[in-house]
C-alpha cells in the first residue's frame, strides 16, 4: 500500500479564513498580512477557525521577481503582493478579466498551480468577491504586474 505524499505547498482551498477587510475595518496590507499569519498558525482543532488577532508582525523579506515568488510558494509560504491588478470581478471560474484596465491592490498569494500556470490569491474582500473570496491570476499577468512596479514580500516564519 502506497502512502500519499504530503504536498510541499498549500492547496488552492486550504482552510484559511477569508477576511472582509471592509467589515473588519482593516487596510489592504493589514488584511493580507493577517491572512499570512492565519496560514502560518498551527492547524486548529476540527471545527475551529484560524483567526489571528492581528497581522503578521515578524520579519519580512522583499522578493525580487516572479521566480522568487514561485519558489517561495513552492516552499509552502504565502506571499503578499502590491501592484496594479486587472480591474473587475473574476468570472465564475475565478479568473480575472483581461480588459486592459487595472486597479491598485494588495493581496495574499496562497499557492501556485502548474496545470493552470496561475497563482491563487485573496484580496480580503469577503466571500462574495470572486470564487468564494479567491481568484486565479495567470503567471503572465503576475509578470506584467511586477514589471509595472509591483512589489512582493514573504514572511520569515522563524522571526515572529
Tab-separated table of C-alpha atoms in Angstrom:
chain	number	residue	atom	x	y	z
A	1	UNK	CA	0.000	0.000	0.000
A	2	UNK	CA	1.490	3.333	-1.024
A	3	UNK	CA	1.408	6.364	1.220
A	4	UNK	CA	0.135	9.666	-0.099
A	5	UNK	CA	2.866	12.230	-0.496
A	6	UNK	CA	2.256	15.387	1.504
A	7	UNK	CA	2.215	18.401	-0.847
A	8	UNK	CA	5.023	20.930	-0.341
A	9	UNK	CA	2.716	23.892	-0.825
A	10	UNK	CA	-0.791	24.601	0.461
A	11	UNK	CA	-3.653	23.568	-1.778
A	12	UNK	CA	-5.847	26.166	-3.501
A	13	UNK	CA	-8.663	25.737	-0.986
A	14	UNK	CA	-6.574	25.438	2.157
A	15	UNK	CA	-8.633	26.117	5.279
A	16	UNK	CA	-7.553	29.741	5.651
A	17	UNK	CA	-10.296	32.186	6.593
A	18	UNK	CA	-11.417	34.734	4.030
A	19	UNK	CA	-11.410	38.102	5.732
A	20	UNK	CA	-13.559	41.048	4.744
A	21	UNK	CA	-11.231	43.961	5.368
A	22	UNK	CA	-14.080	46.468	4.927
A	23	UNK	CA	-16.200	44.811	7.625
A	24	UNK	CA	-13.154	44.398	9.904
A	25	UNK	CA	-12.011	47.995	9.299
A	26	UNK	CA	-8.557	46.889	8.103
A	27	UNK	CA	-6.250	48.243	5.438
A	28	UNK	CA	-5.499	46.013	2.432
A	29	UNK	CA	-1.890	45.345	3.550
A	30	UNK	CA	-3.049	44.628	7.111
A	31	UNK	CA	-5.631	42.127	5.872
A	32	UNK	CA	-3.103	40.448	3.549
A	33	UNK	CA	-0.592	40.003	6.385
A	34	UNK	CA	-3.395	38.728	8.639
A	35	UNK	CA	-4.060	36.044	6.009
A	36	UNK	CA	-0.339	35.181	6.072
A	37	UNK	CA	-0.495	34.825	9.854
A	38	UNK	CA	-3.535	32.534	9.517
A	39	UNK	CA	-1.640	30.293	7.073
A	40	UNK	CA	1.386	30.024	9.361
A	41	UNK	CA	-0.552	29.264	12.547
A	42	UNK	CA	-0.735	25.602	13.589
A	43	UNK	CA	-3.820	23.807	12.289
A	44	UNK	CA	-6.654	24.384	14.804
A	45	UNK	CA	-8.836	21.583	16.186
A	46	UNK	CA	-11.593	20.452	13.826
A	47	UNK	CA	-14.455	22.937	13.769
A	48	UNK	CA	-12.338	25.892	14.903
A	49	UNK	CA	-11.359	28.737	12.581
A	50	UNK	CA	-7.880	30.182	12.132
A	51	UNK	CA	-8.421	33.789	13.005
A	52	UNK	CA	-5.287	35.577	14.169
A	53	UNK	CA	-5.933	38.663	16.287
A	54	UNK	CA	-3.572	40.847	14.254
A	55	UNK	CA	-1.491	40.866	11.057
A	56	UNK	CA	1.931	39.229	10.744
A	57	UNK	CA	4.461	41.161	12.816
A	58	UNK	CA	7.572	39.112	12.083
A	59	UNK	CA	10.416	39.819	9.698
A	60	UNK	CA	9.552	40.243	6.025
A	61	UNK	CA	11.809	39.892	3.027
A	62	UNK	CA	11.192	41.551	-0.324
A	63	UNK	CA	11.124	39.198	-3.307
A	64	UNK	CA	12.931	40.417	-6.447
A	65	UNK	CA	10.730	38.856	-9.127
A	66	UNK	CA	8.306	36.203	-10.293
A	67	UNK	CA	10.838	33.357	-9.992
A	68	UNK	CA	11.373	34.232	-6.317
A	69	UNK	CA	7.598	34.430	-5.758
A	70	UNK	CA	7.040	30.978	-7.282
A	71	UNK	CA	9.969	29.494	-5.308
A	72	UNK	CA	8.525	30.908	-2.074
A	73	UNK	CA	5.100	29.454	-2.858
A	74	UNK	CA	6.713	26.107	-3.739
A	75	UNK	CA	8.349	26.142	-0.298
A	76	UNK	CA	4.857	26.364	1.243
A	77	UNK	CA	4.966	30.023	2.269
A	78	UNK	CA	2.420	32.650	1.242
A	79	UNK	CA	3.390	35.937	-0.426
A	80	UNK	CA	1.957	39.438	-0.012
A	81	UNK	CA	1.962	41.494	-3.195
A	82	UNK	CA	1.048	45.100	-4.016
A	83	UNK	CA	0.611	46.368	-7.538
A	84	UNK	CA	-1.861	47.266	-10.260
A	85	UNK	CA	-4.020	44.161	-10.796
A	86	UNK	CA	-6.620	43.609	-13.546
A	87	UNK	CA	-9.763	45.609	-12.733
A	88	UNK	CA	-13.130	43.934	-12.383
A	89	UNK	CA	-14.549	40.892	-10.688
A	90	UNK	CA	-13.250	37.413	-11.525
A	91	UNK	CA	-15.556	35.166	-13.559
A	92	UNK	CA	-17.307	32.077	-12.138
A	93	UNK	CA	-14.142	30.010	-12.646
A	94	UNK	CA	-12.204	32.551	-10.584
A	95	UNK	CA	-10.197	34.097	-13.446
A	96	UNK	CA	-9.617	37.843	-13.768
A	97	UNK	CA	-10.935	39.522	-16.928
A	98	UNK	CA	-8.320	40.739	-19.401
A	99	UNK	CA	-9.910	44.096	-20.178
A	100	UNK	CA	-6.751	46.229	-20.224
A	101	UNK	CA	-7.829	48.143	-17.119
A	102	UNK	CA	-6.137	47.987	-13.751
A	103	UNK	CA	-6.588	48.953	-10.131
A	104	UNK	CA	-4.113	49.103	-7.243
A	105	UNK	CA	-4.499	46.210	-4.805
A	106	UNK	CA	-2.624	44.397	-2.072
A	107	UNK	CA	-3.315	40.664	-1.925
A	108	UNK	CA	-2.102	37.493	-0.246
A	109	UNK	CA	-0.948	34.894	-2.782
A	110	UNK	CA	-1.687	31.435	-1.412
A	111	UNK	CA	-0.227	28.958	-3.902
A	112	UNK	CA	0.831	28.204	-7.476
A	113	UNK	CA	-0.903	25.690	-9.739
A	114	UNK	CA	1.359	24.460	-12.553
A	115	UNK	CA	-1.533	22.985	-14.596
A	116	UNK	CA	-3.249	26.377	-14.715
A	117	UNK	CA	0.076	28.278	-14.733
A	118	UNK	CA	-1.609	30.630	-12.282
A	119	UNK	CA	-1.373	31.754	-8.666
A	120	UNK	CA	-4.259	31.649	-6.186
A	121	UNK	CA	-4.822	34.921	-4.394
A	122	UNK	CA	-7.166	36.583	-1.939
A	123	UNK	CA	-7.604	40.356	-1.586
A	124	UNK	CA	-9.578	40.011	1.691
A	125	UNK	CA	-12.809	41.380	0.237
A	126	UNK	CA	-15.108	38.741	1.745
A	127	UNK	CA	-16.716	35.560	0.461
A	128	UNK	CA	-18.879	37.369	-2.100
A	129	UNK	CA	-15.834	38.527	-4.101
A	130	UNK	CA	-14.526	36.239	-6.862
A	131	UNK	CA	-14.672	32.487	-6.278
A	132	UNK	CA	-15.619	32.444	-2.567
A	133	UNK	CA	-13.117	35.213	-1.837
A	134	UNK	CA	-10.285	33.956	-4.029
A	135	UNK	CA	-9.205	34.204	-7.679
A	136	UNK	CA	-6.672	32.779	-10.138
A	137	UNK	CA	-4.126	35.132	-11.686
A	138	UNK	CA	-2.100	33.818	-14.649
A	139	UNK	CA	1.675	33.953	-14.219
A	140	UNK	CA	1.863	36.117	-17.371
A	141	UNK	CA	-0.301	38.730	-15.591
A	142	UNK	CA	1.873	38.352	-12.465
A	143	UNK	CA	4.956	39.093	-14.587
A	144	UNK	CA	3.263	42.200	-16.035
A	145	UNK	CA	2.337	43.452	-12.542
A	146	UNK	CA	5.918	43.027	-11.323
A	147	UNK	CA	7.305	44.649	-14.494
A	148	UNK	CA	4.996	47.659	-13.932
A	149	UNK	CA	6.289	48.342	-10.420
A	150	UNK	CA	4.609	45.633	-8.342
A	151	UNK	CA	6.313	44.592	-5.110
A	152	UNK	CA	6.166	41.288	-3.238
A	153	UNK	CA	7.190	40.157	0.245
A	154	UNK	CA	7.382	36.851	2.070
A	155	UNK	CA	7.330	36.197	5.806
A	156	UNK	CA	10.347	34.802	7.608
A	157	UNK	CA	8.495	32.390	9.951
A	158	UNK	CA	11.393	31.981	12.371
A	159	UNK	CA	11.267	35.643	13.416
A	160	UNK	CA	7.821	36.107	14.929
